[in-house]
Every structure is written in structure tokens, then in C-alpha cells.
Amino acid sequence: RAVLSGGGSAPVVLAQLDGIAVLVDGAEAVAVDLVDGAERWRRPLAEVPRLRAVTDGSVVVLPVADGATADGTGSLVAVEVRRGTE
């Protein structure tokens, strides 16, 4: 089962698709299987999204903290929701 810290507040649902919920947990995006509660993947966020994530039904776009931008803050990344791959 996924263990969520909440970062001081309840996790926020960014997207729910294909049996997976993508949540904000503190400063991370976490994908949780809705059937068994298992954590599928976890990614650090450059910022906490204020709106639901953009998705096409199998991929979710997230502001990921990857240091890829000139100011080191991160970039938008399309993540496959079931595997967490870009």
C-alpha cells in the first residue's frame, strides 16, 4: 500500500484514469493503484499544481523538478500513468 505523508494536508487528486489516481503528496506526485492501493511511482514536483492535471487518458503532464531548465526549477513532463515513464 502507498504511504502518503500529506505534507501537512490531505493529498490532492490531480488525475484519475485507467485505475490509477495521481495525487499531490507534499512536494511530490504519487500514482496509486485504485484496486490494491499500491504505489506505482513517485516524482518530485517543481511546484504544486493548483488545477487538475492535463491528460489524454494514458499520459499525465506534470511540472517535474528535474533541474532541466536554466533556472533549475524543472520542466513540464508527460508521464505514462501506469508505469511512470516519460
mmCIF file of C-alpha atoms in Angstrom:
data_model
loop_
_atom_site.group_PDB
_atom_site.id
_atom_site.type_symbol
_atom_site.label_atom_id
_atom_site.label_comp_id
_atom_site.label_asym_id
_atom_site.label_seq_id
_atom_site.Cartn_x
_atom_site.Cartn_y
_atom_site.Cartn_z
ATOM 1 C CA ARG A 1 0.000 0.000 0.000
ATOM 2 C CA ALA A 2 1.091 3.543 -0.737
ATOM 3 C CA VAL A 3 2.233 5.561 2.262
ATOM 4 C CA LEU A 4 1.326 9.232 1.915
ATOM 5 C CA SER A 5 2.758 11.923 4.164
ATOM 6 C CA GLY A 6 0.318 14.613 3.085
ATOM 7 C CA GLY A 7 2.888 17.333 3.684
ATOM 8 C CA GLY A 8 0.651 18.711 6.409
ATOM 9 C CA SER A 9 -2.573 18.426 4.424
ATOM 10 C CA ALA A 10 -4.707 15.820 2.695
ATOM 11 C CA PRO A 11 -3.378 14.631 -0.695
ATOM 12 C CA VAL A 12 -4.967 16.370 -3.714
ATOM 13 C CA VAL A 13 -6.128 14.320 -6.715
ATOM 14 C CA LEU A 14 -4.543 15.599 -9.956
ATOM 15 C CA ALA A 15 -5.981 12.906 -12.202
ATOM 16 C CA GLN A 16 -7.802 9.602 -12.032
ATOM 17 C CA LEU A 17 -7.532 7.346 -15.053
ATOM 18 C CA ASP A 18 -7.010 3.739 -16.061
ATOM 19 C CA GLY A 19 -7.454 2.552 -12.451
ATOM 20 C CA ILE A 20 -4.727 4.888 -11.163
ATOM 21 C CA ALA A 21 -5.047 8.059 -9.077
ATOM 22 C CA VAL A 22 -2.275 10.645 -9.416
ATOM 23 C CA LEU A 23 -2.066 12.609 -6.163
ATOM 24 C CA VAL A 24 -0.044 15.501 -4.788
ATOM 25 C CA ASP A 25 1.676 14.348 -1.602
ATOM 26 C CA GLY A 26 3.695 17.208 -0.151
ATOM 27 C CA ALA A 27 6.009 18.259 -2.998
ATOM 28 C CA GLU A 28 5.655 15.013 -4.976
ATOM 29 C CA ALA A 29 3.245 13.483 -7.456
ATOM 30 C CA VAL A 30 2.342 9.919 -6.471
ATOM 31 C CA ALA A 31 0.474 7.369 -8.579
ATOM 32 C CA VAL A 32 -1.630 4.925 -6.555
ATOM 33 C CA ASP A 33 -3.388 1.825 -7.901
ATOM 34 C CA LEU A 34 -7.077 2.190 -7.015
ATOM 35 C CA VAL A 35 -7.615 -1.583 -6.792
ATOM 36 C CA ASP A 36 -4.891 -2.635 -4.354
ATOM 37 C CA GLY A 37 -3.599 0.712 -3.029
ATOM 38 C CA ALA A 38 -0.053 0.020 -4.242
ATOM 39 C CA GLU A 39 2.208 2.940 -5.087
ATOM 40 C CA ARG A 40 3.090 2.789 -8.811
ATOM 41 C CA TRP A 41 5.544 5.681 -8.989
ATOM 42 C CA ARG A 42 6.559 8.955 -7.327
ATOM 43 C CA ARG A 43 8.035 12.135 -8.877
ATOM 44 C CA PRO A 44 9.281 15.378 -7.265
ATOM 45 C CA LEU A 45 7.284 18.413 -8.409
ATOM 46 C CA ALA A 46 8.784 21.775 -9.373
ATOM 47 C CA GLU A 47 5.641 23.361 -7.936
ATOM 48 C CA VAL A 48 2.358 22.121 -6.550
ATOM 49 C CA PRO A 49 -0.285 22.280 -9.306
ATOM 50 C CA ARG A 50 -3.370 24.338 -8.467
ATOM 51 C CA LEU A 51 -5.576 22.640 -11.066
ATOM 52 C CA ARG A 52 -6.195 19.087 -12.220
ATOM 53 C CA ALA A 53 -3.504 17.704 -14.493
ATOM 54 C CA VAL A 54 -3.743 17.698 -18.278
ATOM 55 C CA THR A 55 -4.182 14.146 -19.590
ATOM 56 C CA ASP A 56 -5.073 12.254 -22.752
ATOM 57 C CA GLY A 57 -6.316 9.212 -20.822
ATOM 58 C CA SER A 58 -2.982 7.382 -20.502
ATOM 59 C CA VAL A 59 -0.419 10.178 -20.038
ATOM 60 C CA VAL A 60 -0.464 12.971 -17.455
ATOM 61 C CA VAL A 61 1.512 16.248 -17.796
ATOM 62 C CA LEU A 62 3.301 17.311 -14.599
ATOM 63 C CA PRO A 63 5.641 20.188 -13.589
ATOM 64 C CA VAL A 64 8.550 17.941 -12.594
ATOM 65 C CA ALA A 65 11.545 19.144 -10.572
ATOM 66 C CA ASP A 66 14.312 17.810 -12.792
ATOM 67 C CA GLY A 67 16.713 20.758 -12.933
ATOM 68 C CA ALA A 68 16.419 20.786 -16.741
ATOM 69 C CA THR A 69 15.612 24.486 -17.074
ATOM 70 C CA ALA A 70 18.140 27.320 -16.982
ATOM 71 C CA ASP A 71 16.950 28.434 -13.545
ATOM 72 C CA GLY A 72 16.975 24.828 -12.265
ATOM 73 C CA THR A 73 13.304 24.755 -11.351
ATOM 74 C CA GLY A 74 12.072 21.976 -13.630
ATOM 75 C CA SER A 75 10.011 21.377 -16.726
ATOM 76 C CA LEU A 76 6.680 20.017 -17.934
ATOM 77 C CA VAL A 77 6.924 16.280 -18.493
ATOM 78 C CA ALA A 78 4.414 13.842 -19.986
ATOM 79 C CA VAL A 79 4.363 10.774 -17.716
ATOM 80 C CA GLU A 80 2.704 7.471 -18.634
ATOM 81 C CA VAL A 81 0.287 6.982 -15.759
ATOM 82 C CA ARG A 82 0.618 3.198 -15.261
ATOM 83 C CA ARG A 83 4.433 2.965 -15.445
ATOM 84 C CA GLY A 84 5.665 6.458 -14.594
ATOM 85 C CA THR A 85 7.849 6.590 -17.690
ATOM 86 C CA GLU A 86 8.349 9.715 -19.798
#
